[in-house]
Short mmCIF file of C-alpha atoms in Angstrom, two decimals:
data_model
loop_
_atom_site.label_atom_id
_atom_site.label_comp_id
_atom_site.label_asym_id
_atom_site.label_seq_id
_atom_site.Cartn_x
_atom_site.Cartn_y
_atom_site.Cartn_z
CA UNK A 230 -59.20 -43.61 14.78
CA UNK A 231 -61.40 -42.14 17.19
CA UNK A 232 -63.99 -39.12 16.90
CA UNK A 233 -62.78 -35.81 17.98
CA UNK A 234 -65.16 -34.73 21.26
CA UNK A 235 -67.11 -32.10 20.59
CA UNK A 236 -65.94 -28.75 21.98
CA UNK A 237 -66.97 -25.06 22.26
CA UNK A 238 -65.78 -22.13 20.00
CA UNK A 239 -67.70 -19.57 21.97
CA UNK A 240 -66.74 -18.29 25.75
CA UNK A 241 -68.72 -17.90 28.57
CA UNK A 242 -69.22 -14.04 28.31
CA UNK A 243 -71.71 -10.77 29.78
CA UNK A 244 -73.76 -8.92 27.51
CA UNK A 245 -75.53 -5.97 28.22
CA UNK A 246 -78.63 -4.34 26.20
CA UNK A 247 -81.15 -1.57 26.36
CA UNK A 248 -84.73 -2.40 27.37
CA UNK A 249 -86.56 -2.90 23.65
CA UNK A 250 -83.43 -4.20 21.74
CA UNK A 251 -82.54 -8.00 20.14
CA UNK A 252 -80.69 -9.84 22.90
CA UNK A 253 -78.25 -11.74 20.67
CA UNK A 254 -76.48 -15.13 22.39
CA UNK A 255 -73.67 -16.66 20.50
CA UNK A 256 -73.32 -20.46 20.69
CA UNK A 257 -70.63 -21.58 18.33
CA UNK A 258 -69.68 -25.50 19.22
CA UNK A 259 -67.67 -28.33 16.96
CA UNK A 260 -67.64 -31.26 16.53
CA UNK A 261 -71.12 -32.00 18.04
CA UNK A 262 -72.07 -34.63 15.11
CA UNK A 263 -75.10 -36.63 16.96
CA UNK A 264 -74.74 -34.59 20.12
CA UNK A 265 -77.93 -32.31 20.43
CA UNK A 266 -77.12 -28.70 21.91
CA UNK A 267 -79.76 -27.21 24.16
CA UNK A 268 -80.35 -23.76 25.88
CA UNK A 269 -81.52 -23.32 29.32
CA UNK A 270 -82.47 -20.66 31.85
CA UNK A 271 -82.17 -22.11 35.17
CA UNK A 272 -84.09 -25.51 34.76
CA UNK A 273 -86.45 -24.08 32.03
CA UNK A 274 -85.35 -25.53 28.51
CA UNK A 275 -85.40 -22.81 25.79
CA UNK A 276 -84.30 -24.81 23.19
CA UNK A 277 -83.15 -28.51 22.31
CA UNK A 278 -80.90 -29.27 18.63
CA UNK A 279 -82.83 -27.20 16.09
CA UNK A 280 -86.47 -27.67 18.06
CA UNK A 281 -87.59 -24.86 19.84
CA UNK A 282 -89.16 -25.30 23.47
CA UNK A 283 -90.52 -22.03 24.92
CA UNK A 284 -93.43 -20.90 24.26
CA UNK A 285 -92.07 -17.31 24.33
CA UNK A 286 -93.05 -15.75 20.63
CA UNK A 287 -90.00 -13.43 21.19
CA UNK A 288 -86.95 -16.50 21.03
CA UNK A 289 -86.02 -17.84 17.91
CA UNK A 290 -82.70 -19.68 17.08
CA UNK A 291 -80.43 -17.78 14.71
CA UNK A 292 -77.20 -18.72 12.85
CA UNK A 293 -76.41 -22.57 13.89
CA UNK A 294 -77.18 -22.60 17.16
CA UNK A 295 -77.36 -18.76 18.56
CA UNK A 296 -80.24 -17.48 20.86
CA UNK A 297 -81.79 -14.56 20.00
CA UNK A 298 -84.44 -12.88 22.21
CA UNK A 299 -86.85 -9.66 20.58
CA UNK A 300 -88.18 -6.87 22.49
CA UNK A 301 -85.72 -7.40 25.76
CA UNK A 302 -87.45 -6.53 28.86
CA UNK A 303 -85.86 -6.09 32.24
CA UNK A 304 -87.36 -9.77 33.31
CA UNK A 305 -84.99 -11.01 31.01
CA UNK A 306 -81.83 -10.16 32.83
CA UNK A 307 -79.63 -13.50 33.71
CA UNK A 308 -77.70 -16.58 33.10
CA UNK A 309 -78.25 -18.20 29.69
CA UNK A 310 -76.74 -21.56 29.68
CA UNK A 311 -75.42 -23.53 26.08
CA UNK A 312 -75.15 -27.10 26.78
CA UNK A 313 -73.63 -29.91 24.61
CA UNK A 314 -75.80 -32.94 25.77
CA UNK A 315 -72.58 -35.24 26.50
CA UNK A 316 -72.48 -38.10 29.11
CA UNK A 317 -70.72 -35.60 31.42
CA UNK A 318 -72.61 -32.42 30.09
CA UNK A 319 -70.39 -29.41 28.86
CA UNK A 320 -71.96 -25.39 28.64
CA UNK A 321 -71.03 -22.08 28.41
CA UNK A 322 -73.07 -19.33 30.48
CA UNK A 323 -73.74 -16.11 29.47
CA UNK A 324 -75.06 -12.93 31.77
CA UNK A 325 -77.43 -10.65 30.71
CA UNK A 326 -78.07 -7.53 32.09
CA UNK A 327 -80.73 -5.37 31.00
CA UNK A 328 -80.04 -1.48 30.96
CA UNK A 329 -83.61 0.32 31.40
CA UNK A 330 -83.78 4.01 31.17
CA UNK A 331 -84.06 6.66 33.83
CA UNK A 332 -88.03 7.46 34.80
CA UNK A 333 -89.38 9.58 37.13
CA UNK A 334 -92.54 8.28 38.62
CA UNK A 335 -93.10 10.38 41.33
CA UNK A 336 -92.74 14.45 42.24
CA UNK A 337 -94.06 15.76 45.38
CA UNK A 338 -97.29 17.84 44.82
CA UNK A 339 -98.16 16.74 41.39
CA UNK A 340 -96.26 19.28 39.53
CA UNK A 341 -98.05 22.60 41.34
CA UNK A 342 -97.20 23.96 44.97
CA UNK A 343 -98.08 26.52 47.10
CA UNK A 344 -96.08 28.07 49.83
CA UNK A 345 -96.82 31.02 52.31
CA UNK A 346 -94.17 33.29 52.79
CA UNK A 347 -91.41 32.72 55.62
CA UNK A 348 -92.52 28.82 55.44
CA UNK A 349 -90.32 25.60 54.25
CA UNK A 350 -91.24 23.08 51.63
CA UNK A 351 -89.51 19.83 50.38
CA UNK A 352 -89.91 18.54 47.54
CA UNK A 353 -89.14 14.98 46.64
CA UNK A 354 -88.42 13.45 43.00
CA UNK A 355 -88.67 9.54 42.82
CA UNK A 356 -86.86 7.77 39.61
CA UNK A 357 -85.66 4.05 38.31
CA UNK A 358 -83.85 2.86 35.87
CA UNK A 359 -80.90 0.04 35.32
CA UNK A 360 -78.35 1.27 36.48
CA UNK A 361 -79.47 3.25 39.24
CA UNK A 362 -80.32 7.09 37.55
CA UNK A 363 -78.94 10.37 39.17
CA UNK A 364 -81.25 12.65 40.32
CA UNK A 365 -80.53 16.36 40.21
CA UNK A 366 -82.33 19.83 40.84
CA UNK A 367 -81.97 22.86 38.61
CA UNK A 368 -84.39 25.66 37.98
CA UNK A 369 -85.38 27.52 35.02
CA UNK A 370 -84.11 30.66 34.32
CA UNK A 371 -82.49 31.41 37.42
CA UNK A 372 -80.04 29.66 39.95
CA UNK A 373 -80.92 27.99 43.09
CA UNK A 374 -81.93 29.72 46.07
CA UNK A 375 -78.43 28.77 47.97
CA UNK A 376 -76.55 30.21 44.58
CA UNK A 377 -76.23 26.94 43.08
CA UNK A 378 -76.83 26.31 39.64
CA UNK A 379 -77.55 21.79 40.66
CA UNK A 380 -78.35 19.99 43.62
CA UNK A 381 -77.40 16.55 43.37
CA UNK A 382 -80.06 15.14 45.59
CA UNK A 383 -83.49 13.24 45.32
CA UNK A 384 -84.94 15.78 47.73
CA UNK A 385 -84.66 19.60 47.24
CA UNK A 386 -85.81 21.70 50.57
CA UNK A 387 -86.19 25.67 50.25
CA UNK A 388 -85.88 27.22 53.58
CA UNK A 389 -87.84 30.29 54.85
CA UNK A 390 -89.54 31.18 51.60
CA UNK A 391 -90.17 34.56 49.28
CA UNK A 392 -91.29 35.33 46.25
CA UNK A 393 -87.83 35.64 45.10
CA UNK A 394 -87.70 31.43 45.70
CA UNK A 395 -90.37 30.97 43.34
CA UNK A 396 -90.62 29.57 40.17
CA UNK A 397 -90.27 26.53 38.01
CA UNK A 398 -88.16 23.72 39.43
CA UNK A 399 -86.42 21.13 37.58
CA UNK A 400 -86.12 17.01 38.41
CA UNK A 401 -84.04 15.38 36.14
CA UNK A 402 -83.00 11.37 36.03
CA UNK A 403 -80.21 9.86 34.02
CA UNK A 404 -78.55 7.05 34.24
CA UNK A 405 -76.62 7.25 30.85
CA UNK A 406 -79.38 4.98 28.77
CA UNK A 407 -81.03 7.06 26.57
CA UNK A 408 -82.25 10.26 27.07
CA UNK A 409 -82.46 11.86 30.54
CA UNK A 410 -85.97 12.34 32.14
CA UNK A 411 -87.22 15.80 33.61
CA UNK A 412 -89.72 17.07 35.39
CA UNK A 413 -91.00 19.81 36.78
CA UNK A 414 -92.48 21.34 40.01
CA UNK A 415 -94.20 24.77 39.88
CA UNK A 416 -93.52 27.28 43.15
CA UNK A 417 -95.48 29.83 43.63
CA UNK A 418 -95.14 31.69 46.80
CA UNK A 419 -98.43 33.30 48.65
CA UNK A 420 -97.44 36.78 50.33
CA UNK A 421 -98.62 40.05 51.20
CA UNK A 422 -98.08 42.79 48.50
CA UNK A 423 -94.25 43.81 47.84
CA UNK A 424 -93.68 47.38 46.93
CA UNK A 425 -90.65 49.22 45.38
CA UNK A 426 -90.67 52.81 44.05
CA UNK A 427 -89.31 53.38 40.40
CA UNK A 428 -87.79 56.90 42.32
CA UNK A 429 -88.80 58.30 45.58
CA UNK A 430 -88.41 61.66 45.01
CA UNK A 431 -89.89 62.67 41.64
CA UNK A 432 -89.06 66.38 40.35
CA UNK A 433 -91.12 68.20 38.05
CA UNK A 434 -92.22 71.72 37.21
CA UNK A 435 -95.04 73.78 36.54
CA UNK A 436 -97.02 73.07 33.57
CA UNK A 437 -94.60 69.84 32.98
CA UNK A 438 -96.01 65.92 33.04
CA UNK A 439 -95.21 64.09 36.55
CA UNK A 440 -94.88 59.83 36.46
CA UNK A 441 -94.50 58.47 40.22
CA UNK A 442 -94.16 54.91 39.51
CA UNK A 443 -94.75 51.82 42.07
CA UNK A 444 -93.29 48.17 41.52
CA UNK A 445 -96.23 45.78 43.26
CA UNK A 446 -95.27 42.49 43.48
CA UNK A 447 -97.37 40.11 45.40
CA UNK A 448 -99.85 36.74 44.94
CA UNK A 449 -102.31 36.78 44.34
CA UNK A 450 -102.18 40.15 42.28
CA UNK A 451 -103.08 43.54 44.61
CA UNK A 452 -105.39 46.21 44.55
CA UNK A 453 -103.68 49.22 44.26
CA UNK A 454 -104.57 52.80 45.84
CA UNK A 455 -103.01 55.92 45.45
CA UNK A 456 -102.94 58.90 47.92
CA UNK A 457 -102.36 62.85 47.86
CA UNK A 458 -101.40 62.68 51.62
CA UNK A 459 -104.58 61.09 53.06
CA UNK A 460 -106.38 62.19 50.38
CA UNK A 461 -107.91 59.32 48.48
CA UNK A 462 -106.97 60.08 44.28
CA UNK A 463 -109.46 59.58 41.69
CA UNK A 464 -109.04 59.34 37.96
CA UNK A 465 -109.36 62.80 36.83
CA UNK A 466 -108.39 64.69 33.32
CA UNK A 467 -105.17 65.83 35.30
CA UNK A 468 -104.87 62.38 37.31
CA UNK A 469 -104.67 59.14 35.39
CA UNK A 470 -103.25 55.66 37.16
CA UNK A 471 -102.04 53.04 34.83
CA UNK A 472 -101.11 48.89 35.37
CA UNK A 473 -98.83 47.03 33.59
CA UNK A 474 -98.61 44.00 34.97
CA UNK A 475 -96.61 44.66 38.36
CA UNK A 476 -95.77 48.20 37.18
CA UNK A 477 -98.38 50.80 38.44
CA UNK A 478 -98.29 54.86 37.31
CA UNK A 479 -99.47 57.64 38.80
CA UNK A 480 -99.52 60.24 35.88
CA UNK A 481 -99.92 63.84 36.51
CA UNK A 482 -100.60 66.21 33.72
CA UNK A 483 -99.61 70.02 33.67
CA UNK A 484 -98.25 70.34 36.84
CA UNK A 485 -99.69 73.05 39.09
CA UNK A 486 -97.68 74.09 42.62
CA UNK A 487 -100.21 72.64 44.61
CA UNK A 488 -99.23 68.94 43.18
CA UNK A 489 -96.32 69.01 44.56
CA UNK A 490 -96.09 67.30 47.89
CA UNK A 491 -96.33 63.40 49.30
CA UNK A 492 -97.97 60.59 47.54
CA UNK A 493 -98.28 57.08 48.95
CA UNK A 494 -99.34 53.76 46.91
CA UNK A 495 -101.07 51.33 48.86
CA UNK A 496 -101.88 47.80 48.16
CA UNK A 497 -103.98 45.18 49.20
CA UNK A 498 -104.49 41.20 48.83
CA UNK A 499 -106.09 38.06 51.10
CA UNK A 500 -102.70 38.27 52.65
CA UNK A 501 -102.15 41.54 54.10
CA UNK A 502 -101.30 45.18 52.87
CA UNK A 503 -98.08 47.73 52.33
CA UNK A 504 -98.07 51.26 51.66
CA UNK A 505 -94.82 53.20 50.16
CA UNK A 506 -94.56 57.14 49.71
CA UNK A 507 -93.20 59.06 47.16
CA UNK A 508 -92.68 63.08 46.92
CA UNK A 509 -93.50 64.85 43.61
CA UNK A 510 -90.68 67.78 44.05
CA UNK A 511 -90.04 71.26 42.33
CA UNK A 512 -87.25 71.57 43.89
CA UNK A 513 -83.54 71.51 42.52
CA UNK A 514 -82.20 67.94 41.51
CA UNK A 515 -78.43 66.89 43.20
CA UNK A 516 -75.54 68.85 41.83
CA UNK A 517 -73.40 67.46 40.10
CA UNK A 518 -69.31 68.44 40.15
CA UNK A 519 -68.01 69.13 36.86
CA UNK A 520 -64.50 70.84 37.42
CA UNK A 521 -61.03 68.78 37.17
CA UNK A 522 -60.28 67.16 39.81
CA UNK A 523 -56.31 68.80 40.13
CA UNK A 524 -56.00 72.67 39.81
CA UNK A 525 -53.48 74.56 38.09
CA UNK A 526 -53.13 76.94 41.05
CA UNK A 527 -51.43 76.00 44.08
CA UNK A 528 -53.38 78.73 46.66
CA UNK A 529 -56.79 78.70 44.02
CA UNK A 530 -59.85 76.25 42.95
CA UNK A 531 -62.34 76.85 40.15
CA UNK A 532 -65.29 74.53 41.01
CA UNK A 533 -67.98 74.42 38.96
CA UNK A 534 -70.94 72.24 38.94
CA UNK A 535 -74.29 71.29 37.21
CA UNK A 536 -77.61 71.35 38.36
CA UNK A 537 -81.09 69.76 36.71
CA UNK A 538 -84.41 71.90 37.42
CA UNK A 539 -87.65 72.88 35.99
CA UNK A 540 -87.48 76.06 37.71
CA UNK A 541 -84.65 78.71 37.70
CA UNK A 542 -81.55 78.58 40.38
CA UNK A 543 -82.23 81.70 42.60
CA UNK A 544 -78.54 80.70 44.47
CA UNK A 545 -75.97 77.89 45.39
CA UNK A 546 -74.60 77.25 49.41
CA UNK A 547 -71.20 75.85 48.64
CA UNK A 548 -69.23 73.84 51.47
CA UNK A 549 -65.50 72.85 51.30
CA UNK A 550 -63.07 71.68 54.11
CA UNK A 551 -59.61 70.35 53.75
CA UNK A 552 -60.01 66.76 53.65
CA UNK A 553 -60.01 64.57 57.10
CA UNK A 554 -60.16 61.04 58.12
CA UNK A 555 -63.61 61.57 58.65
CA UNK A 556 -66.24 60.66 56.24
CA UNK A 557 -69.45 62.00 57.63
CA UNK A 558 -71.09 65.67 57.35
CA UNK A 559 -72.75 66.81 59.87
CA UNK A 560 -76.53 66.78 59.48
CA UNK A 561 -76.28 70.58 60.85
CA UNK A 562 -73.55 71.63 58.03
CA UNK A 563 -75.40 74.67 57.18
CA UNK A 564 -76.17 75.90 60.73
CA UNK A 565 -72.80 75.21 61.71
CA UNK A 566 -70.58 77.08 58.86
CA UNK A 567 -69.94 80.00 58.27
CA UNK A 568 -70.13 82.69 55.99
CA UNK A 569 -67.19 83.70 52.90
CA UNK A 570 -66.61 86.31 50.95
CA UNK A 571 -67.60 86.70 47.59
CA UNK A 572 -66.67 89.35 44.48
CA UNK A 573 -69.24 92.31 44.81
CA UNK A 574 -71.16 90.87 48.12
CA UNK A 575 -70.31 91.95 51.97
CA UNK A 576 -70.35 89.30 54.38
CA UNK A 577 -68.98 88.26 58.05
CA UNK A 578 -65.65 88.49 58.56
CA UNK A 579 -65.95 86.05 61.44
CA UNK A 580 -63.79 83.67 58.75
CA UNK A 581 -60.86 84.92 58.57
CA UNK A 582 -57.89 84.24 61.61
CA UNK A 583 -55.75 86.23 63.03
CA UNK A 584 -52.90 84.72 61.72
CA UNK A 585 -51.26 83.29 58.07
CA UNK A 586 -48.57 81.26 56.69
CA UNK A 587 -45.90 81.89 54.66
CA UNK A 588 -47.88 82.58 51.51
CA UNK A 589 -50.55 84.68 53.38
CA UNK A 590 -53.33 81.87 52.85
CA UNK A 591 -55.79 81.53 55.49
CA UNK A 592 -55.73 78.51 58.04
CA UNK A 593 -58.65 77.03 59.95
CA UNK A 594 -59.53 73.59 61.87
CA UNK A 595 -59.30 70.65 59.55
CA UNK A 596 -62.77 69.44 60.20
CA UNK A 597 -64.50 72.95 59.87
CA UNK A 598 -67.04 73.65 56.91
CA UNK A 599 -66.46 76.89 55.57
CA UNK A 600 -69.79 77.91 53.02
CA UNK A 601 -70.48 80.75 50.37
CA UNK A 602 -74.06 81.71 49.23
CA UNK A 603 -73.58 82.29 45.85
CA UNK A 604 -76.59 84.26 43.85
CA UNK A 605 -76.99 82.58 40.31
CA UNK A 606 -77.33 85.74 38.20
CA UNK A 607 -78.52 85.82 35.74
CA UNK A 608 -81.01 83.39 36.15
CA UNK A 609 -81.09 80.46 33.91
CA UNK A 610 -84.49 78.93 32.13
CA UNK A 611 -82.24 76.09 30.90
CA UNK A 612 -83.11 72.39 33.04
CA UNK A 613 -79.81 71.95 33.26
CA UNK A 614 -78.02 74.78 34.93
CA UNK A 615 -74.27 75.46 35.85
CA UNK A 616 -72.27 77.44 37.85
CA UNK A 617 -68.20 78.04 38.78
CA UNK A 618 -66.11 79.45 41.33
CA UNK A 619 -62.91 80.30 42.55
CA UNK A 620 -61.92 79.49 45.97
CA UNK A 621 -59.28 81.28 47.52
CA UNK A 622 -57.22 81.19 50.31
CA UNK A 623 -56.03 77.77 49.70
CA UNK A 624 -52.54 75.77 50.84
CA UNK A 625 -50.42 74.48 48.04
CA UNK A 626 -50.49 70.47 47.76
CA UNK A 627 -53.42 70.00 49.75
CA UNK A 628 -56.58 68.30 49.20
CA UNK A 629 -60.25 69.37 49.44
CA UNK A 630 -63.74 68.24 49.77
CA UNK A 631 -66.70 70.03 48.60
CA UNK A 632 -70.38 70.04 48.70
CA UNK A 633 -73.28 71.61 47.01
CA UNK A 634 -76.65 72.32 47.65
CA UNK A 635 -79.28 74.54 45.21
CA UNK A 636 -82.33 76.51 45.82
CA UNK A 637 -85.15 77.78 43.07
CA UNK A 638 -88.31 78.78 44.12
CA UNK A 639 -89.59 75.77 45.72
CA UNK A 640 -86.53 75.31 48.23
CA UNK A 641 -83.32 73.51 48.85
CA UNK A 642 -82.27 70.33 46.94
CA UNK A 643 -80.53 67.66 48.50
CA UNK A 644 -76.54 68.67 49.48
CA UNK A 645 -74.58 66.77 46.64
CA UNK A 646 -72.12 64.14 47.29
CA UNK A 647 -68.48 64.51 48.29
CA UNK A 648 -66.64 66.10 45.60
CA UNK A 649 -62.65 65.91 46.07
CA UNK A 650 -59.79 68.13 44.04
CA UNK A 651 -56.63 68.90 45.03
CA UNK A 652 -53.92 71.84 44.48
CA UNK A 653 -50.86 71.98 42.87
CA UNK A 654 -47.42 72.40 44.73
CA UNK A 655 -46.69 75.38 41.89
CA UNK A 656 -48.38 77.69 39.26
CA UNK A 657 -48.07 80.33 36.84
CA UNK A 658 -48.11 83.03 39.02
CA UNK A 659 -44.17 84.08 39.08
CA UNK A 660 -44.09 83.10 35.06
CA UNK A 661 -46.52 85.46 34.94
CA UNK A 662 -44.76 88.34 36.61
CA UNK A 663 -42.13 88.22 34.60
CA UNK A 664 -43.61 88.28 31.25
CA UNK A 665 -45.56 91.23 32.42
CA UNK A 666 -42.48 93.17 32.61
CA UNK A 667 -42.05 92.65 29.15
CA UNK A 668 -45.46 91.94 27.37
CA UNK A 669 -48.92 93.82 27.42
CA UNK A 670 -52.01 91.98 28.29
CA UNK A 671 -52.58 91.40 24.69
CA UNK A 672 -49.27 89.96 23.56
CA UNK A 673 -49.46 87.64 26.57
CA UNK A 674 -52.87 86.30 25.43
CA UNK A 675 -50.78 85.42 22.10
CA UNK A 676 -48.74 83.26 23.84
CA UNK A 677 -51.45 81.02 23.92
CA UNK A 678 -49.02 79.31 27.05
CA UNK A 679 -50.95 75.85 28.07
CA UNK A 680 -49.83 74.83 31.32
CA UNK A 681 -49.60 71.15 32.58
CA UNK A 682 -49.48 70.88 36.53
CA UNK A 683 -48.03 68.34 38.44
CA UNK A 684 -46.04 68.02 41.50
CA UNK A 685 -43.18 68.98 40.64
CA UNK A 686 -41.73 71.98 38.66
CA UNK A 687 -42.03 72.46 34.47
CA UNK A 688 -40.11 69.62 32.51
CA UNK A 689 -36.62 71.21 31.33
CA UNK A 690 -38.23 70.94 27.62
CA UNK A 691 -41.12 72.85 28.49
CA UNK A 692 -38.94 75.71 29.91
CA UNK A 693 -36.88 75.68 26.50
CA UNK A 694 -40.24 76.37 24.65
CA UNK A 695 -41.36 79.12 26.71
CA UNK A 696 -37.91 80.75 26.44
CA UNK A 697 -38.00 80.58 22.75
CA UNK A 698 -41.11 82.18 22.35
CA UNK A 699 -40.97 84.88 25.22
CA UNK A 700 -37.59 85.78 22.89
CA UNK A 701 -39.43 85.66 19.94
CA UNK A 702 -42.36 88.14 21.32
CA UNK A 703 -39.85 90.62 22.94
CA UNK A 704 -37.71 90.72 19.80
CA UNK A 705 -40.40 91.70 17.70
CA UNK A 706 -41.40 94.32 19.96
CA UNK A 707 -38.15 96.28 20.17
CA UNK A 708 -37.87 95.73 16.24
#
């Protein structure tokens, strides 16, 4: 009988490994008796039978006749060939490929950069790696400057630059080998000094501390100067200017009138200079509307607002209009309106028209200001002071706008902003006719009636509870 040929139990196959593992080549053959089995790469022979043939310290020959390779570098990617040294020579072939992980080896700039303000930069990052990495862009602590949280891009470019676009920029490679490389590019931005008041109008009173604060942003860091008009401040017992980083304090202690007034900051650097004003007020703060914005009377409004000051209210101009279309006031509101009456005070009555409507309220155009000097009496020591009242004269079912302005001893504050309420389309008034026939002034307090307006009249159940105890109250009174 004749000798089986030898033959291969192994396939050709492709192996991939990572850059510093064993490369491991199976060779499994039968049958091969006298037949020597030899590895080659190309026409170098690695190995021939059980002998050994490169002089690479790295091969050895594992289990029967496998190849195995230490310390795989990326030179070692290719075709491995087994061989069974027959007259007509049979192999296998296996691929390598080597998987090498991402590196960056080169960032524009070396890691630092510096940009004047209003220019461009681009900034390239340079990486390798088996397969081919990604490269993307992120930046720490913050989003892009186009409101992107990546680029997917080798190159990032930053277009007309501020020191909003500075920071700490972010290359990172990967290529799914190991673990992702990063690196990073430091921005900073040159530019003249950047300045933002904390408030612009700072109010105060006598005897009280004062804090007019300036944000100062620019690179490298500004000298800052402060200024009583164009009056140069020093560091006095009443005058003391404090840094914190790019926060910068004027401080003023016991407040006397003469402080109050304009103050500038102005900074310097290399790269230019800015100046921003302030104004230390004793003046009123903004009013603030308090009242519910519905009433419970459909011809009647009781306003009332709040008002913040170091010094006491001396009076209140109030301004209301039926609402419009239009939502500007006139920057001459309080030249232009005109004058109201008020309980226990005479005034014009250059208000009032010649004509009414059905329920003898008064009409006028729809975009005219009307205005009421009110006196606050008595006057308040509180900071935060109040004041209400009634407007009359109105149209049921309409709506109203309303501003406020306050004065104390120092002037005017700034008119308030558009307050809007509206009237009802029915009241208590004819409820409270009738119980009048019937009830004193003190039983009708005891009613203790709340009423809910609305647009339309009371709900049915509401009237059934009113009935009951009107009854009830004119019983007892006839008992």
């Amino acid at each position: 009988m004749s000798k089986p040929e030898p033959s291969f139990i192994s396939r050709s196959e492709t192996f991939k490994f990572v850059a510093g593992d064993t490369i491991r080549l199976p060779c499994e053959v039968a049958n091969v008796d006298n037949y020597i089995v030899a590895w080659k790469r190309g026409i170098a022979i690695i190995s021939a039978g059980n002998v050994k043939v490169t002089p690479d310290p790295r091969v050895r020959l594992g289990n029967g006749y496998s190849l195995e390779i230490r310390d795989a570098v990326p030179q070692d990617a290719g075709d491995y060939i087994c061989q069974i040294a027959t007259l007509e020579p049979r192999e296998i072939t296996h691929t390598v490929e080597i998987l090498v992980p991402a590196r960056i080896h080169h960032i524009s700039s070396g890691g630092h950069l510096q940009v004047k303000k209003g220019n461009s930069v681009r900034i390239e990052c340079s990486a390798s790696g088996n397969p081919s990495p990604n490269v993307t862009w992120t930046r720490k602590n913050n989003v892009l400057p186009n409101g992107d949280e990546k680029l997917y891009s080798p190159i990032l470019t930053v277009e007309s630059m501020d020191r909003h676009k500075g920071g700490v920029y972010i290359c990172t490679a990967n290529n799914g080998v190991g673990k992702p490389a990063s690196s990073q590019v430091v921005l900073h931005v040159l530019y003249p000094p950047e300045i933002q008041v904390e408030s612009p109008i700072v109010y105060s009173g006598e005897g009280q501390e004062a804090m007019l604060v300036c944000i100062v942003h620019g690179e490298a860091q500004p000298e800052v100067i402060w200024f009583r008009d164009t009056m140069q401040l020093d560091t006095t017992e009443r005058h003391i200017m404090e840094n914190r980083g790019s926060r910068h304090t004027l401080i003023i202690r016991k407040v006397h009138p003469q402080d109050f007034g304009n103050y500038s900051c102005n900074a310097e650097n290399q790269l230019g200079k800015s100046k921003k004003y302030l104004q230390l007020s004793g003046k009123p703060n903004t009013a603030i509307f308090r009242s519910a914005p519905i009433s419970q009377y459909k011809d009647r409004y009781n306003i009332s607002w709040t008002v913040d000051s170091h010094s006491p209210i001396e009076e209140y101009k109030l301004f209301f209009r039926r609402s419009s279309d239009e939502h500007e006031l006139d920057n001459n509101i309080e030249q232009q309106s005109q004058p109201l009456q008020h309980q226990g005070h005479t005034h014009s009555n250059s208000l009032y028209p010649n004509y009414r409507n059905n329920y003898g309220n008064l009409h006028w155009s729809r975009n005219d200001w009307r205005d009421v000097v009110l006196p606050a009496i008595p006057l308040s020591h509180l900071y935060t002071q109040s004041m209400s009242y009634m407007i009359r004269g109105l149209e049921p079912d309409q709506q109203y706008e309303a501003k406020v302005t306050a004065r104390n001893r120092y002037g005017w504050s700034e008119v308030s902003e558009r307050f809007t309420f509206s009237t009802s389309s029915n009241d208590l008034t004819d409820l409270g006719s009738f119980l009048n026939q019937g009830l004193s002034d003190s039983e009708m307090r005891g009613l203790s009636v709340t009423y809910y307006s609305n647009a339309s009249k009371l709900h049915p159940t509401m009237c059934i509870y009113l009935t009951a105890l009107i009854g009830f109250k004119m019983l007892l009174k006839f008992l």
